[in-house]
Amino acid sequence: ALGSIPVTMQPNLILTDEDNASILLSGDPRFRNVISIGEIGGPVPNGFVGHIAPRKIRVEYDDVEADLPKVGRFGCTWDDVRDVVDFARLCAEDPFPALIHCAAGESRSAAAALVYFATLRGPGAEEEAVLDLVSAFDATLTYGFRDSNRLRPNRRFTWMADRLMGREGRLWAASEERFREARKRPFDPAVVPS
């Protein structure tokens, strides 16, 4: 049930990059829920299509805050974010073990994992969801990561998800506060499509 997840849930969510996702999805049938995030038109990781996970979703968008049409790079849409939010809600009764990946496993997948944890914890537990994300990232060091200083949830996705989930800026603020050191510039919500 929403909001009743154990504190020790973080190791049950693997946050990783595309290469390691291919290895894990090809050889590990235990995942119940899989979120695969790739670039628009990019390759799907090996093992994703045939994996026996009862719930899986693929979303495609580039890891950018503002659309860059001149170079063919486009950030997440409201539909992309809504798909992940709806998927997290669908998984709430049986959330783990789960695997979430993107190309590098640090930005787009981190934003999706943040939404996943925030959905499971429920409104009012946004700071706990951020801590869950950091713990999940740190717990998966053996899956190709260096340290949580590389973690930086995609800001456009996080900002949009906060609004879609009715979090009134709390999820956004908790994420911005925790990851402010990884940010090079302020986020401009004007870059989000209406």
PDB file of C-alpha atoms in Angstrom:
ATOM      1  CA  ALA A   1       0.000   0.000   0.000  1.00  0.00           C
ATOM      2  CA  LEU A   2       1.146   3.543  -0.619  1.00  0.00           C
ATOM      3  CA  GLY A   3       3.133   5.063   2.218  1.00  0.00           C
ATOM      4  CA  SER A   4       3.731   1.748   3.990  1.00  0.00           C
ATOM      5  CA  ILE A   5       7.014   0.701   2.427  1.00  0.00           C
ATOM      6  CA  PRO A   6       9.865  -0.470   4.657  1.00  0.00           C
ATOM      7  CA  VAL A   7      12.843   1.777   5.319  1.00  0.00           C
ATOM      8  CA  THR A   8      15.120  -0.953   3.943  1.00  0.00           C
ATOM      9  CA  MET A   9      13.576  -0.834   0.469  1.00  0.00           C
ATOM     10  CA  GLN A  10      16.462   0.941  -1.269  1.00  0.00           C
ATOM     11  CA  PRO A  11      18.592  -2.157  -2.067  1.00  0.00           C
ATOM     12  CA  ASN A  12      15.542  -3.592  -3.812  1.00  0.00           C
ATOM     13  CA  LEU A  13      15.730  -0.972  -6.532  1.00  0.00           C
ATOM     14  CA  ILE A  14      18.678  -1.171  -8.891  1.00  0.00           C
ATOM     15  CA  LEU A  15      19.560   2.148 -10.517  1.00  0.00           C
ATOM     16  CA  THR A  16      22.031   1.563 -13.315  1.00  0.00           C
ATOM     17  CA  ASP A  17      23.325   2.431 -16.765  1.00  0.00           C
ATOM     18  CA  GLU A  18      22.304   0.906 -20.083  1.00  0.00           C
ATOM     19  CA  ASP A  19      25.242  -1.515 -20.359  1.00  0.00           C
ATOM     20  CA  ASN A  20      24.666  -2.992 -16.919  1.00  0.00           C
ATOM     21  CA  ALA A  21      20.901  -3.049 -17.514  1.00  0.00           C
ATOM     22  CA  SER A  22      21.524  -5.254 -20.556  1.00  0.00           C
ATOM     23  CA  ILE A  23      23.558  -7.674 -18.451  1.00  0.00           C
ATOM     24  CA  LEU A  24      21.065  -7.714 -15.578  1.00  0.00           C
ATOM     25  CA  LEU A  25      17.963  -8.027 -17.748  1.00  0.00           C
ATOM     26  CA  SER A  26      19.533 -10.818 -19.791  1.00  0.00           C
ATOM     27  CA  GLY A  27      20.515 -12.894 -16.790  1.00  0.00           C
ATOM     28  CA  ASP A  28      18.351 -11.981 -13.796  1.00  0.00           C
ATOM     29  CA  PRO A  29      14.657 -12.924 -13.873  1.00  0.00           C
ATOM     30  CA  ARG A  30      13.872 -11.543 -10.402  1.00  0.00           C
ATOM     31  CA  PHE A  31      12.898  -8.001 -11.427  1.00  0.00           C
ATOM     32  CA  ARG A  32       9.155  -7.373 -11.081  1.00  0.00           C
ATOM     33  CA  ASN A  33       9.200  -3.831 -12.477  1.00  0.00           C
ATOM     34  CA  VAL A  34      11.487  -2.299 -15.082  1.00  0.00           C
ATOM     35  CA  ILE A  35      11.714   1.298 -16.310  1.00  0.00           C
ATOM     36  CA  SER A  36      13.931   1.607 -19.375  1.00  0.00           C
ATOM     37  CA  ILE A  37      14.840   5.142 -20.444  1.00  0.00           C
ATOM     38  CA  GLY A  38      16.716   5.831 -23.636  1.00  0.00           C
ATOM     39  CA  GLU A  39      17.314   8.510 -26.192  1.00  0.00           C
ATOM     40  CA  ILE A  40      14.705   9.059 -28.858  1.00  0.00           C
ATOM     41  CA  GLY A  41      15.062   6.248 -31.381  1.00  0.00           C
ATOM     42  CA  GLY A  42      17.924   4.732 -29.392  1.00  0.00           C
ATOM     43  CA  PRO A  43      18.535   1.029 -28.854  1.00  0.00           C
ATOM     44  CA  VAL A  44      16.583  -0.934 -26.274  1.00  0.00           C
ATOM     45  CA  PRO A  45      18.893  -2.802 -23.879  1.00  0.00           C
ATOM     46  CA  ASN A  46      19.420  -6.510 -24.453  1.00  0.00           C
ATOM     47  CA  GLY A  47      17.018  -8.535 -22.369  1.00  0.00           C
ATOM     48  CA  PHE A  48      14.339  -5.840 -22.040  1.00  0.00           C
ATOM     49  CA  VAL A  49      11.906  -7.108 -24.677  1.00  0.00           C
ATOM     50  CA  GLY A  50      12.019 -10.729 -23.562  1.00  0.00           C
ATOM     51  CA  HIS A  51      12.332 -10.119 -19.816  1.00  0.00           C
ATOM     52  CA  ILE A  52       9.612 -11.783 -17.765  1.00  0.00           C
ATOM     53  CA  ALA A  53       8.956  -8.756 -15.529  1.00  0.00           C
ATOM     54  CA  PRO A  54       5.170  -8.446 -15.165  1.00  0.00           C
ATOM     55  CA  ARG A  55       5.443  -4.681 -15.491  1.00  0.00           C
ATOM     56  CA  LYS A  56       7.849  -2.783 -17.706  1.00  0.00           C
ATOM     57  CA  ILE A  57       7.856   0.502 -19.538  1.00  0.00           C
ATOM     58  CA  ARG A  58      10.117   2.189 -22.074  1.00  0.00           C
ATOM     59  CA  VAL A  59      10.260   5.975 -22.395  1.00  0.00           C
ATOM     60  CA  GLU A  60      12.505   7.875 -24.765  1.00  0.00           C
ATOM     61  CA  TYR A  61      13.758  11.417 -24.418  1.00  0.00           C
ATOM     62  CA  ASP A  62      17.120  13.152 -24.422  1.00  0.00           C
ATOM     63  CA  ASP A  63      18.835  14.203 -21.202  1.00  0.00           C
ATOM     64  CA  VAL A  64      18.377  17.933 -21.718  1.00  0.00           C
ATOM     65  CA  GLU A  65      16.500  20.610 -19.801  1.00  0.00           C
ATOM     66  CA  ALA A  66      15.536  22.679 -22.837  1.00  0.00           C
ATOM     67  CA  ASP A  67      14.674  21.292 -26.268  1.00  0.00           C
ATOM     68  CA  LEU A  68      17.471  21.788 -28.792  1.00  0.00           C
ATOM     69  CA  PRO A  69      15.723  21.312 -32.149  1.00  0.00           C
ATOM     70  CA  LYS A  70      18.722  22.524 -34.172  1.00  0.00           C
ATOM     71  CA  VAL A  71      20.708  19.511 -32.982  1.00  0.00           C
ATOM     72  CA  GLY A  72      17.743  17.138 -32.736  1.00  0.00           C
ATOM     73  CA  ARG A  73      17.671  16.766 -28.942  1.00  0.00           C
ATOM     74  CA  PHE A  74      14.383  16.884 -27.088  1.00  0.00           C
ATOM     75  CA  GLY A  75      13.694  16.625 -23.369  1.00  0.00           C
ATOM     76  CA  CYS A  76      10.862  14.772 -21.704  1.00  0.00           C
ATOM     77  CA  THR A  77       7.267  15.620 -22.493  1.00  0.00           C
ATOM     78  CA  TRP A  78       4.329  15.766 -20.108  1.00  0.00           C
ATOM     79  CA  ASP A  79       3.278  12.383 -21.546  1.00  0.00           C
ATOM     80  CA  ASP A  80       6.689  10.850 -20.739  1.00  0.00           C
ATOM     81  CA  VAL A  81       6.475  12.039 -17.144  1.00  0.00           C
ATOM     82  CA  ARG A  82       2.827  10.991 -16.822  1.00  0.00           C
ATOM     83  CA  ASP A  83       3.715   7.503 -18.107  1.00  0.00           C
ATOM     84  CA  VAL A  84       6.365   7.061 -15.387  1.00  0.00           C
ATOM     85  CA  VAL A  85       4.105   8.469 -12.649  1.00  0.00           C
ATOM     86  CA  ASP A  86       1.274   6.160 -13.728  1.00  0.00           C
ATOM     87  CA  PHE A  87       3.677   3.209 -13.912  1.00  0.00           C
ATOM     88  CA  ALA A  88       4.924   3.889 -10.366  1.00  0.00           C
ATOM     89  CA  ARG A  89       1.329   3.958  -9.136  1.00  0.00           C
ATOM     90  CA  LEU A  90       0.641   0.674 -10.927  1.00  0.00           C
ATOM     91  CA  CYS A  91       3.638  -0.916  -9.188  1.00  0.00           C
ATOM     92  CA  ALA A  92       2.715   0.314  -5.695  1.00  0.00           C
ATOM     93  CA  GLU A  93       1.232  -2.987  -4.503  1.00  0.00           C
ATOM     94  CA  ASP A  94       4.256  -5.016  -5.648  1.00  0.00           C
ATOM     95  CA  PRO A  95       7.106  -2.498  -6.035  1.00  0.00           C
ATOM     96  CA  PHE A  96      10.258  -4.604  -5.662  1.00  0.00           C
ATOM     97  CA  PRO A  97      12.615  -5.775  -6.915  1.00  0.00           C
ATOM     98  CA  ALA A  98      12.807  -3.097  -9.572  1.00  0.00           C
ATOM     99  CA  LEU A  99      15.355  -1.942 -12.125  1.00  0.00           C
ATOM    100  CA  ILE A 100      15.511   1.570 -13.555  1.00  0.00           C
ATOM    101  CA  HIS A 101      18.119   2.567 -16.108  1.00  0.00           C
ATOM    102  CA  CYS A 102      19.107   5.233 -18.588  1.00  0.00           C
ATOM    103  CA  ALA A 103      22.280   5.654 -20.636  1.00  0.00           C
ATOM    104  CA  ALA A 104      24.542   6.680 -17.737  1.00  0.00           C
ATOM    105  CA  GLY A 105      22.297   5.827 -14.787  1.00  0.00           C
ATOM    106  CA  GLU A 106      22.689   9.241 -13.181  1.00  0.00           C
ATOM    107  CA  SER A 107      20.085  11.723 -14.463  1.00  0.00           C
ATOM    108  CA  ARG A 108      17.016  10.431 -16.297  1.00  0.00           C
ATOM    109  CA  SER A 109      16.901   7.175 -14.335  1.00  0.00           C
ATOM    110  CA  ALA A 110      17.529   9.100 -11.110  1.00  0.00           C
ATOM    111  CA  ALA A 111      14.513  11.325 -11.807  1.00  0.00           C
ATOM    112  CA  ALA A 112      12.357   8.273 -12.565  1.00  0.00           C
ATOM    113  CA  ALA A 113      13.556   6.540  -9.385  1.00  0.00           C
ATOM    114  CA  LEU A 114      12.789   9.681  -7.388  1.00  0.00           C
ATOM    115  CA  VAL A 115       9.234   9.636  -8.750  1.00  0.00           C
ATOM    116  CA  TYR A 116       9.000   5.903  -7.973  1.00  0.00           C
ATOM    117  CA  PHE A 117      10.041   6.399  -4.340  1.00  0.00           C
ATOM    118  CA  ALA A 118       7.895   9.534  -3.927  1.00  0.00           C
ATOM    119  CA  THR A 119       4.871   7.653  -5.256  1.00  0.00           C
ATOM    120  CA  LEU A 120       5.445   4.748  -2.891  1.00  0.00           C
ATOM    121  CA  ARG A 121       6.025   6.967   0.133  1.00  0.00           C
ATOM    122  CA  GLY A 122       3.098   9.259  -0.596  1.00  0.00           C
ATOM    123  CA  PRO A 123       2.609  13.026  -0.219  1.00  0.00           C
ATOM    124  CA  GLY A 124       4.565  14.677   2.572  1.00  0.00           C
ATOM    125  CA  ALA A 125       7.532  12.298   2.348  1.00  0.00           C
ATOM    126  CA  GLU A 126       9.443  13.993  -0.456  1.00  0.00           C
ATOM    127  CA  GLU A 127      12.658  14.400   1.539  1.00  0.00           C
ATOM    128  CA  GLU A 128      12.540  10.709   2.440  1.00  0.00           C
ATOM    129  CA  ALA A 129      12.105   9.872  -1.253  1.00  0.00           C
ATOM    130  CA  VAL A 130      15.281  11.852  -2.035  1.00  0.00           C
ATOM    131  CA  LEU A 131      17.136   9.937   0.690  1.00  0.00           C
ATOM    132  CA  ASP A 132      15.794   6.666  -0.758  1.00  0.00           C
ATOM    133  CA  LEU A 133      17.186   7.687  -4.142  1.00  0.00           C
ATOM    134  CA  VAL A 134      20.640   8.410  -2.705  1.00  0.00           C
ATOM    135  CA  SER A 135      20.594   5.127  -0.780  1.00  0.00           C
ATOM    136  CA  ALA A 136      19.543   3.161  -3.862  1.00  0.00           C
ATOM    137  CA  PHE A 137      22.300   4.785  -5.889  1.00  0.00           C
ATOM    138  CA  ASP A 138      24.913   4.085  -3.210  1.00  0.00           C
ATOM    139  CA  ALA A 139      23.659   0.503  -2.766  1.00  0.00           C
ATOM    140  CA  THR A 140      24.243  -0.198  -6.456  1.00  0.00           C
ATOM    141  CA  LEU A 141      27.913   0.780  -6.509  1.00  0.00           C
ATOM    142  CA  THR A 142      28.696  -2.750  -7.643  1.00  0.00           C
ATOM    143  CA  TYR A 143      26.666  -2.124 -10.792  1.00  0.00           C
ATOM    144  CA  GLY A 144      29.111   0.320 -12.304  1.00  0.00           C
ATOM    145  CA  PHE A 145      28.869   3.503 -10.249  1.00  0.00           C
ATOM    146  CA  ARG A 146      31.506   5.646  -8.628  1.00  0.00           C
ATOM    147  CA  ASP A 147      29.797   7.719  -5.919  1.00  0.00           C
ATOM    148  CA  SER A 148      26.571   9.614  -5.257  1.00  0.00           C
ATOM    149  CA  ASN A 149      28.211  12.911  -6.222  1.00  0.00           C
ATOM    150  CA  ARG A 150      27.471  11.898  -9.823  1.00  0.00           C
ATOM    151  CA  LEU A 151      23.766  11.575  -9.087  1.00  0.00           C
ATOM    152  CA  ARG A 152      21.746  14.459 -10.534  1.00  0.00           C
ATOM    153  CA  PRO A 153      18.072  13.814 -11.316  1.00  0.00           C
ATOM    154  CA  ASN A 154      16.940  15.369 -14.577  1.00  0.00           C
ATOM    155  CA  ARG A 155      15.514  18.710 -13.500  1.00  0.00           C
ATOM    156  CA  ARG A 156      12.937  19.105 -16.236  1.00  0.00           C
ATOM    157  CA  PHE A 157      11.485  15.676 -15.434  1.00  0.00           C
ATOM    158  CA  THR A 158      11.546  16.334 -11.669  1.00  0.00           C
ATOM    159  CA  TRP A 159       9.885  19.753 -12.021  1.00  0.00           C
ATOM    160  CA  MET A 160       7.161  18.334 -14.268  1.00  0.00           C
ATOM    161  CA  ALA A 161       6.602  15.293 -12.026  1.00  0.00           C
ATOM    162  CA  ASP A 162       6.210  17.497  -8.964  1.00  0.00           C
ATOM    163  CA  ARG A 163       3.347  19.286 -10.687  1.00  0.00           C
ATOM    164  CA  LEU A 164       1.714  16.147 -12.105  1.00  0.00           C
ATOM    165  CA  MET A 165       1.830  14.466  -8.688  1.00  0.00           C
ATOM    166  CA  GLY A 166       0.364  17.501  -6.927  1.00  0.00           C
ATOM    167  CA  ARG A 167       3.371  17.864  -4.623  1.00  0.00           C
ATOM    168  CA  GLU A 168       3.149  21.678  -4.595  1.00  0.00           C
ATOM    169  CA  GLY A 169       6.879  22.150  -5.115  1.00  0.00           C
ATOM    170  CA  ARG A 170       7.973  19.866  -2.256  1.00  0.00           C
ATOM    171  CA  LEU A 171       9.521  17.124  -4.422  1.00  0.00           C
ATOM    172  CA  TRP A 172      11.234  19.741  -6.568  1.00  0.00           C
ATOM    173  CA  ALA A 173      12.583  21.610  -3.523  1.00  0.00           C
ATOM    174  CA  ALA A 174      13.841  18.449  -1.804  1.00  0.00           C
ATOM    175  CA  SER A 175      15.662  17.371  -4.965  1.00  0.00           C
ATOM    176  CA  GLU A 176      17.145  20.796  -5.621  1.00  0.00           C
ATOM    177  CA  GLU A 177      18.351  21.102  -2.027  1.00  0.00           C
ATOM    178  CA  ARG A 178      20.043  17.686  -1.977  1.00  0.00           C
ATOM    179  CA  PHE A 179      21.664  17.954  -5.414  1.00  0.00           C
ATOM    180  CA  ARG A 180      22.501  21.693  -5.513  1.00  0.00           C
ATOM    181  CA  GLU A 181      26.252  20.945  -5.580  1.00  0.00           C
ATOM    182  CA  ALA A 182      25.825  19.022  -8.839  1.00  0.00           C
ATOM    183  CA  ARG A 183      23.971  21.910 -10.510  1.00  0.00           C
ATOM    184  CA  LYS A 184      25.882  24.293 -12.733  1.00  0.00           C
ATOM    185  CA  ARG A 185      23.088  26.811 -13.314  1.00  0.00           C
ATOM    186  CA  PRO A 186      19.550  27.616 -12.178  1.00  0.00           C
ATOM    187  CA  PHE A 187      16.642  25.815 -13.812  1.00  0.00           C
ATOM    188  CA  ASP A 188      14.234  27.902 -15.885  1.00  0.00           C
ATOM    189  CA  PRO A 189      10.697  26.435 -15.908  1.00  0.00           C
ATOM    190  CA  ALA A 190      10.027  28.455 -19.054  1.00  0.00           C
ATOM    191  CA  VAL A 191      11.839  25.695 -20.997  1.00  0.00           C
ATOM    192  CA  VAL A 192       9.073  23.212 -20.128  1.00  0.00           C
ATOM    193  CA  PRO A 193       6.544  22.711 -22.906  1.00  0.00           C
ATOM    194  CA  SER A 194       3.002  23.768 -22.028  1.00  0.00           C
TER     195      SER A 194
END
